[in-house]
JSON list of C-alpha atoms and ligand atoms in Angstrom, two decimals:
[
{"chain": "A", "resi": 441, "resn": "UNK", "atom": "CA", "xyz": [0.00, 0.00, 0.00]},
{"chain": "A", "resi": 442, "resn": "UNK", "atom": "CA", "xyz": [1.08, 3.57, -0.58]},
{"chain": "A", "resi": 443, "resn": "UNK", "atom": "CA", "xyz": [0.04, 6.55, 1.47]},
{"chain": "A", "resi": 444, "resn": "UNK", "atom": "CA", "xyz": [-0.96, 9.47, -0.72]},
{"chain": "A", "resi": 445, "resn": "UNK", "atom": "CA", "xyz": [-1.39, 13.04, 0.52]},
{"chain": "A", "resi": 446, "resn": "UNK", "atom": "CA", "xyz": [-4.75, 14.29, -0.73]},
{"chain": "A", "resi": 447, "resn": "UNK", "atom": "CA", "xyz": [-5.44, 17.64, 0.95]},
{"chain": "A", "resi": 448, "resn": "UNK", "atom": "CA", "xyz": [-5.30, 19.63, 4.17]},
{"chain": "A", "resi": 449, "resn": "UNK", "atom": "CA", "xyz": [-8.06, 19.29, 6.76]},
{"chain": "A", "resi": 450, "resn": "UNK", "atom": "CA", "xyz": [-8.82, 22.98, 6.20]},
{"chain": "A", "resi": 451, "resn": "UNK", "atom": "CA", "xyz": [-9.46, 22.32, 2.49]},
{"chain": "A", "resi": 452, "resn": "UNK", "atom": "CA", "xyz": [-12.51, 20.15, 3.16]},
{"chain": "A", "resi": 453, "resn": "UNK", "atom": "CA", "xyz": [-14.97, 21.50, 5.74]},
{"chain": "A", "resi": 454, "resn": "UNK", "atom": "CA", "xyz": [-17.49, 19.19, 7.45]},
{"chain": "A", "resi": 455, "resn": "UNK", "atom": "CA", "xyz": [-20.40, 18.27, 5.19]},
{"chain": "A", "resi": 456, "resn": "UNK", "atom": "CA", "xyz": [-18.41, 18.56, 1.99]},
{"chain": "A", "resi": 457, "resn": "UNK", "atom": "CA", "xyz": [-16.78, 16.21, -0.49]},
{"chain": "A", "resi": 458, "resn": "UNK", "atom": "CA", "xyz": [-14.18, 16.48, -3.19]},
{"chain": "A", "resi": 459, "resn": "UNK", "atom": "CA", "xyz": [-12.74, 14.38, -5.98]},
{"chain": "A", "resi": 460, "resn": "UNK", "atom": "CA", "xyz": [-9.11, 13.31, -5.69]},
{"chain": "A", "resi": 461, "resn": "UNK", "atom": "CA", "xyz": [-7.42, 12.52, -8.98]},
{"chain": "A", "resi": 462, "resn": "UNK", "atom": "CA", "xyz": [-5.64, 9.37, -7.91]},
{"chain": "A", "resi": 463, "resn": "UNK", "atom": "CA", "xyz": [-5.85, 6.19, -9.99]},
{"chain": "A", "resi": 464, "resn": "UNK", "atom": "CA", "xyz": [-8.60, 5.22, -9.55]},
{"chain": "A", "resi": 465, "resn": "UNK", "atom": "CA", "xyz": [-10.17, 8.56, -8.64]},
{"chain": "A", "resi": 466, "resn": "UNK", "atom": "CA", "xyz": [-11.34, 8.82, -5.05]},
{"chain": "A", "resi": 467, "resn": "UNK", "atom": "CA", "xyz": [-14.26, 10.69, -3.51]},
{"chain": "A", "resi": 468, "resn": "UNK", "atom": "CA", "xyz": [-13.21, 12.12, -0.14]},
{"chain": "A", "resi": 469, "resn": "UNK", "atom": "CA", "xyz": [-15.81, 13.32, 2.37]},
{"chain": "A", "resi": 470, "resn": "UNK", "atom": "CA", "xyz": [-15.70, 15.09, 5.70]},
{"chain": "A", "resi": 471, "resn": "UNK", "atom": "CA", "xyz": [-18.54, 13.87, 7.91]},
{"chain": "A", "resi": 472, "resn": "UNK", "atom": "CA", "xyz": [-18.52, 15.91, 11.12]},
{"chain": "A", "resi": 473, "resn": "UNK", "atom": "CA", "xyz": [-14.73, 15.88, 11.21]},
{"chain": "A", "resi": 474, "resn": "UNK", "atom": "CA", "xyz": [-14.30, 12.23, 10.20]},
{"chain": "A", "resi": 475, "resn": "UNK", "atom": "CA", "xyz": [-12.84, 11.64, 6.75]},
{"chain": "A", "resi": 476, "resn": "UNK", "atom": "CA", "xyz": [-14.00, 8.84, 4.44]},
{"chain": "A", "resi": 477, "resn": "UNK", "atom": "CA", "xyz": [-12.67, 7.83, 1.04]},
{"chain": "A", "resi": 478, "resn": "UNK", "atom": "CA", "xyz": [-14.50, 5.71, -1.54]},
{"chain": "A", "resi": 479, "resn": "UNK", "atom": "CA", "xyz": [-14.10, 5.13, -5.25]},
{"chain": "A", "resi": 480, "resn": "UNK", "atom": "CA", "xyz": [-15.38, 8.18, -7.11]},
{"chain": "A", "resi": 481, "resn": "UNK", "atom": "CA", "xyz": [-17.03, 6.21, -9.93]},
{"chain": "A", "resi": 482, "resn": "UNK", "atom": "CA", "xyz": [-20.54, 4.99, -9.10]},
{"chain": "A", "resi": 483, "resn": "UNK", "atom": "CA", "xyz": [-20.91, 1.21, -9.48]},
{"chain": "A", "resi": 484, "resn": "UNK", "atom": "CA", "xyz": [-24.22, 1.62, -11.32]},
{"chain": "A", "resi": 485, "resn": "UNK", "atom": "CA", "xyz": [-23.21, 3.85, -14.24]},
{"chain": "A", "resi": 486, "resn": "UNK", "atom": "CA", "xyz": [-21.04, 6.86, -14.96]},
{"chain": "A", "resi": 487, "resn": "UNK", "atom": "CA", "xyz": [-21.35, 9.37, -12.15]},
{"chain": "A", "resi": 488, "resn": "UNK", "atom": "CA", "xyz": [-18.91, 11.11, -9.83]},
{"chain": "A", "resi": 489, "resn": "UNK", "atom": "CA", "xyz": [-19.76, 10.18, -6.26]},
{"chain": "A", "resi": 490, "resn": "UNK", "atom": "CA", "xyz": [-17.86, 13.25, -5.03]},
{"chain": "A", "resi": 491, "resn": "UNK", "atom": "CA", "xyz": [-20.67, 15.32, -6.58]},
{"chain": "A", "resi": 492, "resn": "UNK", "atom": "CA", "xyz": [-23.26, 13.36, -4.58]},
{"chain": "A", "resi": 493, "resn": "UNK", "atom": "CA", "xyz": [-25.20, 14.40, -1.52]},
{"chain": "A", "resi": 494, "resn": "UNK", "atom": "CA", "xyz": [-24.15, 13.57, 2.03]},
{"chain": "A", "resi": 495, "resn": "UNK", "atom": "CA", "xyz": [-26.92, 12.09, 4.15]},
{"chain": "A", "resi": 496, "resn": "UNK", "atom": "CA", "xyz": [-27.25, 12.14, 7.95]},
{"chain": "A", "resi": 497, "resn": "UNK", "atom": "CA", "xyz": [-26.52, 8.41, 8.28]},
{"chain": "A", "resi": 498, "resn": "UNK", "atom": "CA", "xyz": [-22.95, 8.69, 6.90]},
{"chain": "A", "resi": 499, "resn": "UNK", "atom": "CA", "xyz": [-24.02, 7.73, 3.42]},
{"chain": "A", "resi": 500, "resn": "UNK", "atom": "CA", "xyz": [-23.78, 9.49, 0.09]},
{"chain": "A", "resi": 501, "resn": "UNK", "atom": "CA", "xyz": [-26.44, 9.68, -2.59]},
{"chain": "A", "resi": 502, "resn": "UNK", "atom": "CA", "xyz": [-25.33, 9.36, -6.19]},
{"chain": "A", "resi": 503, "resn": "UNK", "atom": "CA", "xyz": [-26.10, 12.57, -8.11]},
{"chain": "A", "resi": 504, "resn": "UNK", "atom": "CA", "xyz": [-27.46, 10.72, -11.16]},
{"chain": "A", "resi": 505, "resn": "UNK", "atom": "CA", "xyz": [-29.90, 7.95, -10.15]},
{"chain": "A", "resi": 506, "resn": "UNK", "atom": "CA", "xyz": [-29.93, 8.47, -6.35]},
{"chain": "A", "resi": 507, "resn": "UNK", "atom": "CA", "xyz": [-28.47, 5.14, -5.23]},
{"chain": "A", "resi": 508, "resn": "UNK", "atom": "CA", "xyz": [-27.01, 5.53, -1.74]},
{"chain": "A", "resi": 509, "resn": "UNK", "atom": "CA", "xyz": [-23.72, 4.12, -0.48]},
{"chain": "A", "resi": 510, "resn": "UNK", "atom": "CA", "xyz": [-22.43, 3.70, 3.08]},
{"chain": "A", "resi": 511, "resn": "UNK", "atom": "CA", "xyz": [-19.23, 5.74, 3.41]},
{"chain": "A", "resi": 512, "resn": "UNK", "atom": "CA", "xyz": [-17.87, 3.42, 6.13]},
{"chain": "A", "resi": 513, "resn": "UNK", "atom": "CA", "xyz": [-18.23, 0.14, 4.21]},
{"chain": "A", "resi": 514, "resn": "UNK", "atom": "CA", "xyz": [-18.95, 1.20, 0.63]},
{"chain": "A", "resi": 515, "resn": "UNK", "atom": "CA", "xyz": [-22.10, -0.96, 0.66]},
{"chain": "A", "resi": 516, "resn": "UNK", "atom": "CA", "xyz": [-24.87, -0.11, -1.79]},
{"chain": "A", "resi": 517, "resn": "UNK", "atom": "CA", "xyz": [-27.86, 0.74, 0.41]},
{"chain": "A", "resi": 518, "resn": "UNK", "atom": "CA", "xyz": [-30.53, 1.01, -2.25]},
{"chain": "A", "resi": 519, "resn": "UNK", "atom": "CA", "xyz": [-31.22, 0.46, -5.92]},
{"chain": "A", "resi": 520, "resn": "UNK", "atom": "CA", "xyz": [-30.35, 0.98, -8.66]},
{"chain": "A", "resi": 521, "resn": "UNK", "atom": "CA", "xyz": [-26.81, 0.22, -7.43]},
{"chain": "A", "resi": 522, "resn": "UNK", "atom": "CA", "xyz": [-26.14, -3.30, -6.17]},
{"chain": "A", "resi": 523, "resn": "UNK", "atom": "CA", "xyz": [-22.35, -3.43, -6.08]},
{"chain": "A", "resi": 524, "resn": "UNK", "atom": "CA", "xyz": [-20.37, -1.71, -3.30]},
{"chain": "A", "resi": 525, "resn": "UNK", "atom": "CA", "xyz": [-17.92, 1.12, -3.78]},
{"chain": "A", "resi": 526, "resn": "UNK", "atom": "CA", "xyz": [-14.29, 0.37, -2.98]},
{"chain": "A", "resi": 527, "resn": "UNK", "atom": "CA", "xyz": [-13.25, 2.02, 0.26]},
{"chain": "A", "resi": 528, "resn": "UNK", "atom": "CA", "xyz": [-9.85, 3.42, 1.19]},
{"chain": "A", "resi": 529, "resn": "UNK", "atom": "CA", "xyz": [-8.27, 3.92, 4.61]},
{"chain": "A", "resi": 530, "resn": "UNK", "atom": "CA", "xyz": [-7.85, 7.58, 5.57]},
{"chain": "A", "resi": 531, "resn": "UNK", "atom": "CA", "xyz": [-5.46, 9.04, 8.12]},
{"chain": "A", "resi": 532, "resn": "UNK", "atom": "CA", "xyz": [-4.97, 12.57, 9.39]},
{"chain": "A", "resi": 533, "resn": "UNK", "atom": "CA", "xyz": [-1.59, 13.79, 10.59]},
{"chain": "A", "resi": 534, "resn": "UNK", "atom": "CA", "xyz": [-0.59, 17.34, 11.48]},
{"chain": "A", "resi": 535, "resn": "UNK", "atom": "CA", "xyz": [-3.66, 18.74, 9.74]},
{"chain": "A", "resi": 536, "resn": "UNK", "atom": "CA", "xyz": [-3.01, 16.83, 6.50]},
{"chain": "A", "resi": 537, "resn": "UNK", "atom": "CA", "xyz": [-5.21, 14.09, 5.04]},
{"chain": "A", "resi": 538, "resn": "UNK", "atom": "CA", "xyz": [-3.74, 10.90, 3.55]},
{"chain": "A", "resi": 539, "resn": "UNK", "atom": "CA", "xyz": [-5.38, 7.98, 1.75]},
{"chain": "A", "resi": 540, "resn": "UNK", "atom": "CA", "xyz": [-4.00, 4.43, 1.45]},
{"chain": "A", "resi": 541, "resn": "UNK", "atom": "CA", "xyz": [-4.04, 3.18, -2.12]},
{"chain": "A", "resi": 542, "resn": "UNK", "atom": "CA", "xyz": [-2.67, -0.03, -3.61]},
{"chain": "A", "resi": 543, "resn": "UNK", "atom": "CA", "xyz": [0.88, -0.03, -4.93]},
{"chain": "A", "resi": 544, "resn": "UNK", "atom": "CA", "xyz": [0.89, 1.18, -8.51]},
{"chain": "A", "resi": 545, "resn": "UNK", "atom": "CA", "xyz": [-2.09, 3.41, -7.84]},
{"chain": "A", "resi": 546, "resn": "UNK", "atom": "CA", "xyz": [-1.82, 6.98, -6.72]},
{"chain": "A", "resi": 547, "resn": "UNK", "atom": "CA", "xyz": [-1.69, 10.52, -7.91]},
{"chain": "B", "resi": 631, "resn": "FES", "atom": "S1", "xyz": [-24.96, 6.38, -11.83]},
{"chain": "B", "resi": 631, "resn": "FES", "atom": "FE1", "xyz": [-25.08, 6.23, -9.67]},
{"chain": "B", "resi": 631, "resn": "FES", "atom": "S2", "xyz": [-27.03, 5.35, -9.30]},
{"chain": "B", "resi": 631, "resn": "FES", "atom": "FE2", "xyz": [-26.88, 5.41, -11.48]}
]
């Protein structure tokens, strides 16, 4: 695994998400100060999960067909998506956010 620096904590306020142009692209979210990273490409069709809508239960709603995914596990919580999103471990150190990606992947 490789640890990739993705942004500063100050760059992503609570309740917001952003796309990180790693390979594959990652959607990074700040949920009340906790950071979660999932694959940015929806498993149903072509949509950027980082442009989705955060829900109160730590899930994100796809902006195209409104499937919801758990940000903790990546699980698809409702149709039309049935396959989970890949999840990535996130760490915060000295105000900087890092994501673990497989070797060969990364920015
Ligand atoms: S593209 Fe995400 S639910 Fe269809």
